[in-house]
Amino acid sequence: MVSRTDVVVAARRIAGRVHRTPVLTSRTIDAMLGAEIHFKCENQQRAGAFKIRGATNAVRSLPADTEVVATHSSGNHGAALALAAAEAGLQAIIVVPRDARASKRVAIERYGAEIVTCEPTLAAREAALEAVCRRTGATFVPPYDDERIIAGAGTAALEFLEDCPDLEQIWVPVGGGGLAAGTVVAAGGSAEVILAEPAMACDAKASLTTGVLRDALPPKTIADGLRTALGKRNFEILYNARTPVCLASEEGIRGWTERVAEIMKIVIEPSAAVALAAMAEHRDTATGRVGVILSGGNAPLKAA
């Protein structure tokens, strides 16, 4: 299991290689949602999302003789791994589903990675990745179900709690669960962690409610970064912590993506708006001094 010490070590390892992202507030949004909300702006992170934290921690933990890394990703992890690998002098190969957003494919290519396209299913991703690793000898860096990824992702919450030590809650979007699990570990019970998930992709809620890890539902949500199923390691961390999940509608996700741009003048992707949509649709769940991790900003709504 990942410990808080692992997160602290990851923070030291990636220091100077990732941004310490700002924390913003909005009185207008506070009034709309009935809580004092603080936003950890990972949408302003390098490569546009929190994923660079885990990718950098993983790459910088690899054996010295590693030459090639590979993964499967709908976008943000792929771009993050491409950047982290390039800065470490490694080659990166990213398996990308054919329905991935064009903006995310461009970001992966910008950082010098090779793209291998596959069908938009987990089975197709894994088969294509296996072929890549067999052909090239690449080291697989998982997108979320990995101790190094979880610890690296947890550094966002570690910073958040250093900057806002009296947070009562931290709301986090959940897909594969790397950020969610890392936040639970980093918080260590000092703040309640609440997960937000699209109602159209609610495998995490089903898994954590029943105690049985479920497969991903068909990927229908606009929040494309949350279409993956909860990872096994992440499920264990979140289930053991009895982490609650609130669902958000597609209409709410779209609306809050637009409202954040209008009110706060920052660009977030729909996956990052899920927490706000869930708060609005589950009134009185968010109370007191509340933290929200805005997970990324790489998929503007107009591109959906």
PDB file of C-alpha atoms in Angstrom:
ATOM      1  CA  MET A   1       0.000   0.000   0.000  1.00  0.00           C
ATOM      2  CA  VAL A   2       1.052   3.579  -0.609  1.00  0.00           C
ATOM      3  CA  SER A   3       1.848   5.551   2.554  1.00  0.00           C
ATOM      4  CA  ARG A   4       1.923   9.255   3.254  1.00  0.00           C
ATOM      5  CA  THR A   5       5.707   8.931   3.485  1.00  0.00           C
ATOM      6  CA  ASP A   6       5.681   7.744  -0.156  1.00  0.00           C
ATOM      7  CA  VAL A   7       3.826  10.918  -1.116  1.00  0.00           C
ATOM      8  CA  VAL A   8       6.327  13.084   0.768  1.00  0.00           C
ATOM      9  CA  VAL A   9       9.232  11.308  -0.955  1.00  0.00           C
ATOM     10  CA  ALA A  10       7.515  11.764  -4.317  1.00  0.00           C
ATOM     11  CA  ALA A  11       7.145  15.475  -3.623  1.00  0.00           C
ATOM     12  CA  ARG A  12      10.892  15.748  -3.073  1.00  0.00           C
ATOM     13  CA  ARG A  13      11.642  13.702  -6.186  1.00  0.00           C
ATOM     14  CA  ILE A  14       9.513  15.841  -8.507  1.00  0.00           C
ATOM     15  CA  ALA A  15      10.336  19.215  -6.922  1.00  0.00           C
ATOM     16  CA  GLY A  16      11.446  21.672  -9.586  1.00  0.00           C
ATOM     17  CA  ARG A  17      10.096  19.442 -12.362  1.00  0.00           C
ATOM     18  CA  VAL A  18       6.400  20.275 -11.858  1.00  0.00           C
ATOM     19  CA  HIS A  19       4.587  23.479 -10.949  1.00  0.00           C
ATOM     20  CA  ARG A  20       3.360  24.229  -7.462  1.00  0.00           C
ATOM     21  CA  THR A  21      -0.033  25.245  -8.789  1.00  0.00           C
ATOM     22  CA  PRO A  22      -1.989  28.176  -7.382  1.00  0.00           C
ATOM     23  CA  VAL A  23      -5.045  28.073  -5.136  1.00  0.00           C
ATOM     24  CA  LEU A  24      -7.863  30.386  -6.255  1.00  0.00           C
ATOM     25  CA  THR A  25     -11.192  31.391  -4.720  1.00  0.00           C
ATOM     26  CA  SER A  26     -14.449  32.863  -5.999  1.00  0.00           C
ATOM     27  CA  ARG A  27     -17.030  34.585  -3.818  1.00  0.00           C
ATOM     28  CA  THR A  28     -19.566  34.173  -6.606  1.00  0.00           C
ATOM     29  CA  ILE A  29     -19.167  30.395  -6.690  1.00  0.00           C
ATOM     30  CA  ASP A  30     -19.166  30.286  -2.876  1.00  0.00           C
ATOM     31  CA  ALA A  31     -22.578  31.980  -2.906  1.00  0.00           C
ATOM     32  CA  MET A  32     -23.875  29.626  -5.600  1.00  0.00           C
ATOM     33  CA  LEU A  33     -22.828  26.468  -3.745  1.00  0.00           C
ATOM     34  CA  GLY A  34     -23.115  27.569  -0.116  1.00  0.00           C
ATOM     35  CA  ALA A  35     -19.562  26.800   0.977  1.00  0.00           C
ATOM     36  CA  GLU A  36     -16.145  28.442   1.210  1.00  0.00           C
ATOM     37  CA  ILE A  37     -14.385  26.850  -1.747  1.00  0.00           C
ATOM     38  CA  HIS A  38     -10.687  26.812  -2.571  1.00  0.00           C
ATOM     39  CA  PHE A  39      -9.579  25.608  -5.986  1.00  0.00           C
ATOM     40  CA  LYS A  40      -6.258  23.781  -6.493  1.00  0.00           C
ATOM     41  CA  CYS A  41      -5.575  24.681 -10.121  1.00  0.00           C
ATOM     42  CA  GLU A  42      -3.955  21.628 -11.687  1.00  0.00           C
ATOM     43  CA  ASN A  43      -5.419  22.887 -14.971  1.00  0.00           C
ATOM     44  CA  GLN A  44      -2.417  25.267 -14.843  1.00  0.00           C
ATOM     45  CA  GLN A  45       0.044  22.413 -14.297  1.00  0.00           C
ATOM     46  CA  ARG A  46       2.752  21.435 -16.784  1.00  0.00           C
ATOM     47  CA  ALA A  47       1.213  19.416 -19.636  1.00  0.00           C
ATOM     48  CA  GLY A  48      -2.126  20.850 -18.503  1.00  0.00           C
ATOM     49  CA  ALA A  49      -3.086  18.351 -15.791  1.00  0.00           C
ATOM     50  CA  PHE A  50      -2.120  16.725 -12.493  1.00  0.00           C
ATOM     51  CA  LYS A  51      -0.877  13.674 -14.435  1.00  0.00           C
ATOM     52  CA  ILE A  52       2.641  15.100 -14.786  1.00  0.00           C
ATOM     53  CA  ARG A  53       3.106  14.520 -11.042  1.00  0.00           C
ATOM     54  CA  GLY A  54       2.688  10.751 -11.196  1.00  0.00           C
ATOM     55  CA  ALA A  55       4.419  10.410 -14.559  1.00  0.00           C
ATOM     56  CA  THR A  56       7.476  12.304 -13.354  1.00  0.00           C
ATOM     57  CA  ASN A  57       7.622  10.352 -10.097  1.00  0.00           C
ATOM     58  CA  ALA A  58       7.392   7.067 -12.008  1.00  0.00           C
ATOM     59  CA  VAL A  59       9.974   7.975 -14.656  1.00  0.00           C
ATOM     60  CA  ARG A  60      12.441   9.284 -12.098  1.00  0.00           C
ATOM     61  CA  SER A  61      12.055   6.017 -10.149  1.00  0.00           C
ATOM     62  CA  LEU A  62      12.989   3.751 -13.089  1.00  0.00           C
ATOM     63  CA  PRO A  63      16.269   1.799 -13.334  1.00  0.00           C
ATOM     64  CA  ALA A  64      19.124   3.748 -14.891  1.00  0.00           C
ATOM     65  CA  ASP A  65      19.282   1.454 -17.935  1.00  0.00           C
ATOM     66  CA  THR A  66      15.667   2.164 -19.012  1.00  0.00           C
ATOM     67  CA  GLU A  67      15.493   3.501 -22.574  1.00  0.00           C
ATOM     68  CA  VAL A  68      11.843   3.300 -23.641  1.00  0.00           C
ATOM     69  CA  VAL A  69       8.571   3.762 -21.732  1.00  0.00           C
ATOM     70  CA  ALA A  70       5.048   3.058 -22.935  1.00  0.00           C
ATOM     71  CA  THR A  71       1.477   3.419 -21.744  1.00  0.00           C
ATOM     72  CA  HIS A  72      -2.128   3.596 -22.907  1.00  0.00           C
ATOM     73  CA  SER A  73      -4.018   6.844 -22.435  1.00  0.00           C
ATOM     74  CA  SER A  74      -6.938   8.887 -23.751  1.00  0.00           C
ATOM     75  CA  GLY A  75      -4.738  11.938 -23.433  1.00  0.00           C
ATOM     76  CA  ASN A  76      -3.538  13.534 -20.194  1.00  0.00           C
ATOM     77  CA  HIS A  77      -1.400  10.667 -18.881  1.00  0.00           C
ATOM     78  CA  GLY A  78       0.014  10.130 -22.351  1.00  0.00           C
ATOM     79  CA  ALA A  79       1.054  13.757 -22.670  1.00  0.00           C
ATOM     80  CA  ALA A  80       2.471  13.765 -19.149  1.00  0.00           C
ATOM     81  CA  LEU A  81       4.499  10.608 -19.734  1.00  0.00           C
ATOM     82  CA  ALA A  82       5.742  11.940 -23.062  1.00  0.00           C
ATOM     83  CA  LEU A  83       7.000  15.115 -21.364  1.00  0.00           C
ATOM     84  CA  ALA A  84       8.490  13.336 -18.349  1.00  0.00           C
ATOM     85  CA  ALA A  85      10.249  10.837 -20.607  1.00  0.00           C
ATOM     86  CA  ALA A  86      11.623  13.524 -22.922  1.00  0.00           C
ATOM     87  CA  GLU A  87      13.103  15.415 -19.984  1.00  0.00           C
ATOM     88  CA  ALA A  88      14.715  12.204 -18.708  1.00  0.00           C
ATOM     89  CA  GLY A  89      16.157  11.422 -22.153  1.00  0.00           C
ATOM     90  CA  LEU A  90      13.846   8.452 -22.781  1.00  0.00           C
ATOM     91  CA  GLN A  91      11.707   7.466 -25.755  1.00  0.00           C
ATOM     92  CA  ALA A  92       7.946   7.276 -25.134  1.00  0.00           C
ATOM     93  CA  ILE A  93       5.290   5.305 -27.030  1.00  0.00           C
ATOM     94  CA  ILE A  94       1.649   6.044 -26.249  1.00  0.00           C
ATOM     95  CA  VAL A  95      -1.296   3.813 -27.210  1.00  0.00           C
ATOM     96  CA  VAL A  96      -4.230   6.161 -27.838  1.00  0.00           C
ATOM     97  CA  PRO A  97      -7.863   5.188 -28.589  1.00  0.00           C
ATOM     98  CA  ARG A  98      -9.062   6.454 -31.954  1.00  0.00           C
ATOM     99  CA  ASP A  99     -11.818   8.560 -30.344  1.00  0.00           C
ATOM    100  CA  ALA A 100      -9.406  10.572 -28.155  1.00  0.00           C
ATOM    101  CA  ARG A 101      -9.704  14.326 -28.434  1.00  0.00           C
ATOM    102  CA  ALA A 102      -7.547  15.817 -31.178  1.00  0.00           C
ATOM    103  CA  SER A 103      -6.146  18.381 -28.741  1.00  0.00           C
ATOM    104  CA  LYS A 104      -4.783  15.617 -26.519  1.00  0.00           C
ATOM    105  CA  ARG A 105      -3.197  13.733 -29.423  1.00  0.00           C
ATOM    106  CA  VAL A 106      -1.491  16.967 -30.466  1.00  0.00           C
ATOM    107  CA  ALA A 107      -0.123  17.422 -26.944  1.00  0.00           C
ATOM    108  CA  ILE A 108       1.338  13.899 -26.925  1.00  0.00           C
ATOM    109  CA  GLU A 109       3.033  14.477 -30.276  1.00  0.00           C
ATOM    110  CA  ARG A 110       4.287  17.900 -29.184  1.00  0.00           C
ATOM    111  CA  TYR A 111       6.402  16.265 -26.493  1.00  0.00           C
ATOM    112  CA  GLY A 112       7.984  13.904 -29.015  1.00  0.00           C
ATOM    113  CA  ALA A 113       6.203  10.629 -28.272  1.00  0.00           C
ATOM    114  CA  GLU A 114       5.185   8.040 -30.846  1.00  0.00           C
ATOM    115  CA  ILE A 115       1.430   7.388 -31.028  1.00  0.00           C
ATOM    116  CA  VAL A 116      -0.094   3.958 -31.685  1.00  0.00           C
ATOM    117  CA  THR A 117      -3.839   4.131 -32.342  1.00  0.00           C
ATOM    118  CA  CYS A 118      -6.276   1.473 -31.091  1.00  0.00           C
ATOM    119  CA  GLU A 119     -10.002   0.877 -30.712  1.00  0.00           C
ATOM    120  CA  PRO A 120     -11.698   2.669 -27.765  1.00  0.00           C
ATOM    121  CA  THR A 121     -11.938  -0.273 -25.373  1.00  0.00           C
ATOM    122  CA  LEU A 122      -9.756  -1.295 -22.446  1.00  0.00           C
ATOM    123  CA  ALA A 123      -9.118  -4.682 -24.053  1.00  0.00           C
ATOM    124  CA  ALA A 124      -7.901  -3.019 -27.249  1.00  0.00           C
ATOM    125  CA  ARG A 125      -5.662  -0.645 -25.299  1.00  0.00           C
ATOM    126  CA  GLU A 126      -4.074  -3.465 -23.339  1.00  0.00           C
ATOM    127  CA  ALA A 127      -3.554  -5.645 -26.420  1.00  0.00           C
ATOM    128  CA  ALA A 128      -1.921  -2.810 -28.354  1.00  0.00           C
ATOM    129  CA  LEU A 129       0.272  -1.936 -25.380  1.00  0.00           C
ATOM    130  CA  GLU A 130       1.388  -5.538 -24.968  1.00  0.00           C
ATOM    131  CA  ALA A 131       2.380  -5.613 -28.641  1.00  0.00           C
ATOM    132  CA  VAL A 132       4.343  -2.383 -28.253  1.00  0.00           C
ATOM    133  CA  CYS A 133       6.226  -3.617 -25.194  1.00  0.00           C
ATOM    134  CA  ARG A 134       6.988  -6.945 -26.901  1.00  0.00           C
ATOM    135  CA  ARG A 135       8.268  -5.169 -30.030  1.00  0.00           C
ATOM    136  CA  THR A 136      10.348  -2.480 -28.334  1.00  0.00           C
ATOM    137  CA  GLY A 137      11.184  -3.771 -24.879  1.00  0.00           C
ATOM    138  CA  ALA A 138       9.476  -0.702 -23.422  1.00  0.00           C
ATOM    139  CA  THR A 139       8.746  -0.398 -19.706  1.00  0.00           C
ATOM    140  CA  PHE A 140       5.036   0.021 -19.002  1.00  0.00           C
ATOM    141  CA  VAL A 141       4.148   3.075 -16.892  1.00  0.00           C
ATOM    142  CA  PRO A 142       0.473   2.573 -15.900  1.00  0.00           C
ATOM    143  CA  PRO A 143      -1.896   5.539 -16.109  1.00  0.00           C
ATOM    144  CA  TYR A 144      -3.295   5.167 -12.564  1.00  0.00           C
ATOM    145  CA  ASP A 145      -3.038   1.688 -10.994  1.00  0.00           C
ATOM    146  CA  ASP A 146       0.547   1.989  -9.765  1.00  0.00           C
ATOM    147  CA  GLU A 147       2.134   2.958  -6.433  1.00  0.00           C
ATOM    148  CA  ARG A 148       4.469   5.525  -8.033  1.00  0.00           C
ATOM    149  CA  ILE A 149       1.585   7.132  -9.918  1.00  0.00           C
ATOM    150  CA  ILE A 150      -0.623   7.250  -6.812  1.00  0.00           C
ATOM    151  CA  ALA A 151       2.149   8.776  -4.677  1.00  0.00           C
ATOM    152  CA  GLY A 152       2.954  11.357  -7.336  1.00  0.00           C
ATOM    153  CA  ALA A 153      -0.702  12.310  -7.780  1.00  0.00           C
ATOM    154  CA  GLY A 154      -1.007  12.680  -4.013  1.00  0.00           C
ATOM    155  CA  THR A 155       1.503  15.538  -4.043  1.00  0.00           C
ATOM    156  CA  ALA A 156      -1.255  17.855  -5.315  1.00  0.00           C
ATOM    157  CA  ALA A 157      -3.237  17.309  -2.096  1.00  0.00           C
ATOM    158  CA  LEU A 158      -0.053  17.538  -0.039  1.00  0.00           C
ATOM    159  CA  GLU A 159       0.590  21.029  -1.422  1.00  0.00           C
ATOM    160  CA  PHE A 160      -3.087  21.932  -1.075  1.00  0.00           C
ATOM    161  CA  LEU A 161      -3.107  21.108   2.629  1.00  0.00           C
ATOM    162  CA  GLU A 162       0.141  23.005   3.185  1.00  0.00           C
ATOM    163  CA  ASP A 163      -1.416  26.105   1.590  1.00  0.00           C
ATOM    164  CA  CYS A 164      -4.869  25.591   3.167  1.00  0.00           C
ATOM    165  CA  PRO A 165      -4.248  23.581   6.351  1.00  0.00           C
ATOM    166  CA  ASP A 166      -7.770  23.943   7.752  1.00  0.00           C
ATOM    167  CA  LEU A 167      -9.689  22.422   4.836  1.00  0.00           C
ATOM    168  CA  GLU A 168     -12.576  20.311   6.092  1.00  0.00           C
ATOM    169  CA  GLN A 169     -13.240  18.539   2.793  1.00  0.00           C
ATOM    170  CA  ILE A 170     -11.359  17.869  -0.443  1.00  0.00           C
ATOM    171  CA  TRP A 171     -13.450  17.034  -3.518  1.00  0.00           C
ATOM    172  CA  VAL A 172     -11.731  15.055  -6.263  1.00  0.00           C
ATOM    173  CA  PRO A 173     -12.940  13.728  -9.641  1.00  0.00           C
ATOM    174  CA  VAL A 174     -12.548   9.954  -9.978  1.00  0.00           C
ATOM    175  CA  GLY A 175     -11.896   7.817 -13.043  1.00  0.00           C
ATOM    176  CA  GLY A 176      -9.053   5.336 -12.701  1.00  0.00           C
ATOM    177  CA  GLY A 177      -8.573   6.647  -9.182  1.00  0.00           C
ATOM    178  CA  GLY A 178      -4.897   7.638  -9.030  1.00  0.00           C
ATOM    179  CA  LEU A 179      -5.640  11.216  -7.958  1.00  0.00           C
ATOM    180  CA  ALA A 180      -8.442  10.085  -5.647  1.00  0.00           C
ATOM    181  CA  ALA A 181      -6.330   7.452  -3.898  1.00  0.00           C
ATOM    182  CA  GLY A 182      -3.318   9.760  -3.687  1.00  0.00           C
ATOM    183  CA  THR A 183      -5.483  12.457  -2.113  1.00  0.00           C
ATOM    184  CA  VAL A 184      -6.840  10.045   0.516  1.00  0.00           C
ATOM    185  CA  VAL A 185      -3.295   8.965   1.393  1.00  0.00           C
ATOM    186  CA  ALA A 186      -1.941  12.524   1.482  1.00  0.00           C
ATOM    187  CA  ALA A 187      -4.851  13.813   3.583  1.00  0.00           C
ATOM    188  CA  GLY A 188      -4.378  11.041   6.120  1.00  0.00           C
ATOM    189  CA  GLY A 189      -7.746  11.790   7.698  1.00  0.00           C
ATOM    190  CA  SER A 190      -7.023  15.486   8.263  1.00  0.00           C
ATOM    191  CA  ALA A 191      -9.772  16.372   5.775  1.00  0.00           C
ATOM    192  CA  GLU A 192     -12.708  14.352   4.483  1.00  0.00           C
ATOM    193  CA  VAL A 193     -12.149  13.290   0.871  1.00  0.00           C
ATOM    194  CA  ILE A 194     -15.271  13.175  -1.314  1.00  0.00           C
ATOM    195  CA  LEU A 195     -15.171  11.792  -4.835  1.00  0.00           C
ATOM    196  CA  ALA A 196     -17.174  13.105  -7.767  1.00  0.00           C
ATOM    197  CA  GLU A 197     -18.052  10.912 -10.737  1.00  0.00           C
ATOM    198  CA  PRO A 198     -20.221  11.259 -13.853  1.00  0.00           C
ATOM    199  CA  ALA A 199     -23.519   9.430 -13.497  1.00  0.00           C
ATOM    200  CA  MET A 200     -22.867   8.046 -17.003  1.00  0.00           C
ATOM    201  CA  ALA A 201     -19.622   6.411 -15.811  1.00  0.00           C
ATOM    202  CA  CYS A 202     -20.377   5.423 -12.230  1.00  0.00           C
ATOM    203  CA  ASP A 203     -18.313   2.259 -11.800  1.00  0.00           C
ATOM    204  CA  ALA A 204     -16.392   3.778  -8.861  1.00  0.00           C
ATOM    205  CA  LYS A 205     -19.601   4.447  -6.911  1.00  0.00           C
ATOM    206  CA  ALA A 206     -20.839   0.932  -7.639  1.00  0.00           C
ATOM    207  CA  SER A 207     -17.497  -0.577  -6.619  1.00  0.00           C
ATOM    208  CA  LEU A 208     -17.145   1.402  -3.404  1.00  0.00           C
ATOM    209  CA  THR A 209     -20.778   0.873  -2.413  1.00  0.00           C
ATOM    210  CA  THR A 210     -20.757  -2.906  -2.907  1.00  0.00           C
ATOM    211  CA  GLY A 211     -17.133  -3.656  -2.055  1.00  0.00           C
ATOM    212  CA  VAL A 212     -16.728  -5.450  -5.395  1.00  0.00           C
ATOM    213  CA  LEU A 213     -14.533  -3.896  -8.091  1.00  0.00           C
ATOM    214  CA  ARG A 214     -16.663  -3.280 -11.196  1.00  0.00           C
ATOM    215  CA  ASP A 215     -15.716  -2.909 -14.844  1.00  0.00           C
ATOM    216  CA  ALA A 216     -16.055   0.451 -16.572  1.00  0.00           C
ATOM    217  CA  LEU A 217     -19.443   1.301 -18.040  1.00  0.00           C
ATOM    218  CA  PRO A 218     -19.657   2.133 -21.771  1.00  0.00           C
ATOM    219  CA  PRO A 219     -17.782   5.474 -22.160  1.00  0.00           C
ATOM    220  CA  LYS A 220     -20.639   7.914 -22.758  1.00  0.00           C
ATOM    221  CA  THR A 221     -19.713  10.867 -20.554  1.00  0.00           C
ATOM    222  CA  ILE A 222     -18.398  14.193 -21.799  1.00  0.00           C
ATOM    223  CA  ALA A 223     -15.796  13.923 -19.008  1.00  0.00           C
ATOM    224  CA  ASP A 224     -13.457  11.856 -21.175  1.00  0.00           C
ATOM    225  CA  GLY A 225     -10.712  11.684 -18.544  1.00  0.00           C
ATOM    226  CA  LEU A 226     -13.061   9.754 -16.227  1.00  0.00           C
ATOM    227  CA  ARG A 227     -14.172   6.993 -18.575  1.00  0.00           C
ATOM    228  CA  THR A 228     -11.730   4.405 -17.239  1.00  0.00           C
ATOM    229  CA  ALA A 229     -12.534   1.826 -14.578  1.00  0.00           C
ATOM    230  CA  LEU A 230     -11.227   2.168 -11.038  1.00  0.00           C
ATOM    231  CA  GLY A 231      -7.803   0.551 -10.639  1.00  0.00           C
ATOM    232  CA  LYS A 232      -7.356  -2.333  -8.184  1.00  0.00           C
ATOM    233  CA  ARG A 233      -4.825  -0.583  -5.914  1.00  0.00           C
ATOM    234  CA  ASN A 234      -6.892   2.583  -5.954  1.00  0.00           C
ATOM    235  CA  PHE A 235     -10.078   0.662  -5.137  1.00  0.00           C
ATOM    236  CA  GLU A 236      -8.416  -0.909  -2.106  1.00  0.00           C
ATOM    237  CA  ILE A 237      -7.230   2.452  -0.765  1.00  0.00           C
ATOM    238  CA  LEU A 238     -10.567   4.160  -1.362  1.00  0.00           C
ATOM    239  CA  TYR A 239     -12.679   1.273  -0.063  1.00  0.00           C
ATOM    240  CA  ASN A 240     -10.609   0.882   3.104  1.00  0.00           C
ATOM    241  CA  ALA A 241     -11.045   4.611   3.751  1.00  0.00           C
ATOM    242  CA  ARG A 242     -14.821   4.332   3.146  1.00  0.00           C
ATOM    243  CA  THR A 243     -14.591   7.184   0.660  1.00  0.00           C
ATOM    244  CA  PRO A 244     -18.000   8.538  -0.446  1.00  0.00           C
ATOM    245  CA  VAL A 245     -18.885   9.229  -4.094  1.00  0.00           C
ATOM    246  CA  CYS A 246     -21.330  11.841  -5.411  1.00  0.00           C
ATOM    247  CA  LEU A 247     -22.605  11.617  -8.982  1.00  0.00           C
ATOM    248  CA  ALA A 248     -23.001  14.439 -11.500  1.00  0.00           C
ATOM    249  CA  SER A 249     -25.230  14.729 -14.558  1.00  0.00           C
ATOM    250  CA  GLU A 250     -23.921  15.490 -18.036  1.00  0.00           C
ATOM    251  CA  GLU A 251     -25.906  18.744 -18.050  1.00  0.00           C
ATOM    252  CA  GLY A 252     -24.316  19.756 -14.761  1.00  0.00           C
ATOM    253  CA  ILE A 253     -20.802  18.908 -15.905  1.00  0.00           C
ATOM    254  CA  ARG A 254     -21.224  20.937 -19.075  1.00  0.00           C
ATOM    255  CA  GLY A 255     -22.777  23.847 -17.201  1.00  0.00           C
ATOM    256  CA  TRP A 256     -20.049  24.062 -14.571  1.00  0.00           C
ATOM    257  CA  THR A 257     -17.283  23.825 -17.166  1.00  0.00           C
ATOM    258  CA  GLU A 258     -18.787  26.932 -18.737  1.00  0.00           C
ATOM    259  CA  ARG A 259     -19.442  28.725 -15.427  1.00  0.00           C
ATOM    260  CA  VAL A 260     -15.854  28.362 -14.226  1.00  0.00           C
ATOM    261  CA  ALA A 261     -14.636  29.913 -17.474  1.00  0.00           C
ATOM    262  CA  GLU A 262     -17.168  32.733 -17.227  1.00  0.00           C
ATOM    263  CA  ILE A 263     -16.726  33.511 -13.525  1.00  0.00           C
ATOM    264  CA  MET A 264     -13.091  32.663 -12.789  1.00  0.00           C
ATOM    265  CA  LYS A 265     -11.676  33.304 -16.286  1.00  0.00           C
ATOM    266  CA  ILE A 266      -9.785  29.985 -16.343  1.00  0.00           C
ATOM    267  CA  VAL A 267     -10.135  27.029 -18.699  1.00  0.00           C
ATOM    268  CA  ILE A 268     -10.910  23.622 -17.209  1.00  0.00           C
ATOM    269  CA  GLU A 269     -11.874  20.390 -18.927  1.00  0.00           C
ATOM    270  CA  PRO A 270     -15.209  18.704 -18.173  1.00  0.00           C
ATOM    271  CA  SER A 271     -13.507  16.091 -15.971  1.00  0.00           C
ATOM    272  CA  ALA A 272     -12.383  18.910 -13.671  1.00  0.00           C
ATOM    273  CA  ALA A 273     -15.915  20.341 -13.431  1.00  0.00           C
ATOM    274  CA  VAL A 274     -17.472  17.112 -12.146  1.00  0.00           C
ATOM    275  CA  ALA A 275     -16.894  17.997  -8.485  1.00  0.00           C
ATOM    276  CA  LEU A 276     -18.732  21.316  -8.799  1.00  0.00           C
ATOM    277  CA  ALA A 277     -21.597  19.693 -10.683  1.00  0.00           C
ATOM    278  CA  ALA A 278     -21.874  17.027  -7.992  1.00  0.00           C
ATOM    279  CA  MET A 279     -21.885  19.666  -5.235  1.00  0.00           C
ATOM    280  CA  ALA A 280     -24.655  21.596  -6.965  1.00  0.00           C
ATOM    281  CA  GLU A 281     -26.756  18.449  -7.435  1.00  0.00           C
ATOM    282  CA  HIS A 282     -26.238  17.191  -3.867  1.00  0.00           C
ATOM    283  CA  ARG A 283     -26.943  20.338  -1.889  1.00  0.00           C
ATOM    284  CA  ASP A 284     -25.569  20.575   1.649  1.00  0.00           C
ATOM    285  CA  THR A 285     -22.985  17.813   1.006  1.00  0.00           C
ATOM    286  CA  ALA A 286     -20.224  20.391   0.594  1.00  0.00           C
ATOM    287  CA  THR A 287     -19.978  22.289   3.872  1.00  0.00           C
ATOM    288  CA  GLY A 288     -17.517  24.557   5.614  1.00  0.00           C
ATOM    289  CA  ARG A 289     -14.072  25.192   4.154  1.00  0.00           C
ATOM    290  CA  VAL A 290     -13.919  23.038   1.041  1.00  0.00           C
ATOM    291  CA  GLY A 291     -11.067  22.198  -1.325  1.00  0.00           C
ATOM    292  CA  VAL A 292     -11.620  21.225  -4.960  1.00  0.00           C
ATOM    293  CA  ILE A 293      -8.848  19.833  -7.146  1.00  0.00           C
ATOM    294  CA  LEU A 294      -9.358  21.110 -10.701  1.00  0.00           C
ATOM    295  CA  SER A 295      -7.668  18.146 -12.328  1.00  0.00           C
ATOM    296  CA  GLY A 296      -6.891  19.486 -15.799  1.00  0.00           C
ATOM    297  CA  GLY A 297      -7.559  21.930 -18.590  1.00  0.00           C
ATOM    298  CA  ASN A 298      -6.683  20.092 -21.794  1.00  0.00           C
ATOM    299  CA  ALA A 299     -10.102  19.517 -23.314  1.00  0.00           C
ATOM    300  CA  PRO A 300     -12.082  22.728 -23.826  1.00  0.00           C
ATOM    301  CA  LEU A 301     -15.825  22.160 -23.951  1.00  0.00           C
ATOM    302  CA  LYS A 302     -16.092  23.598 -27.472  1.00  0.00           C
ATOM    303  CA  ALA A 303     -13.963  20.692 -28.701  1.00  0.00           C
ATOM    304  CA  ALA A 304     -16.421  18.087 -27.407  1.00  0.00           C
TER     305      ALA A 304
END
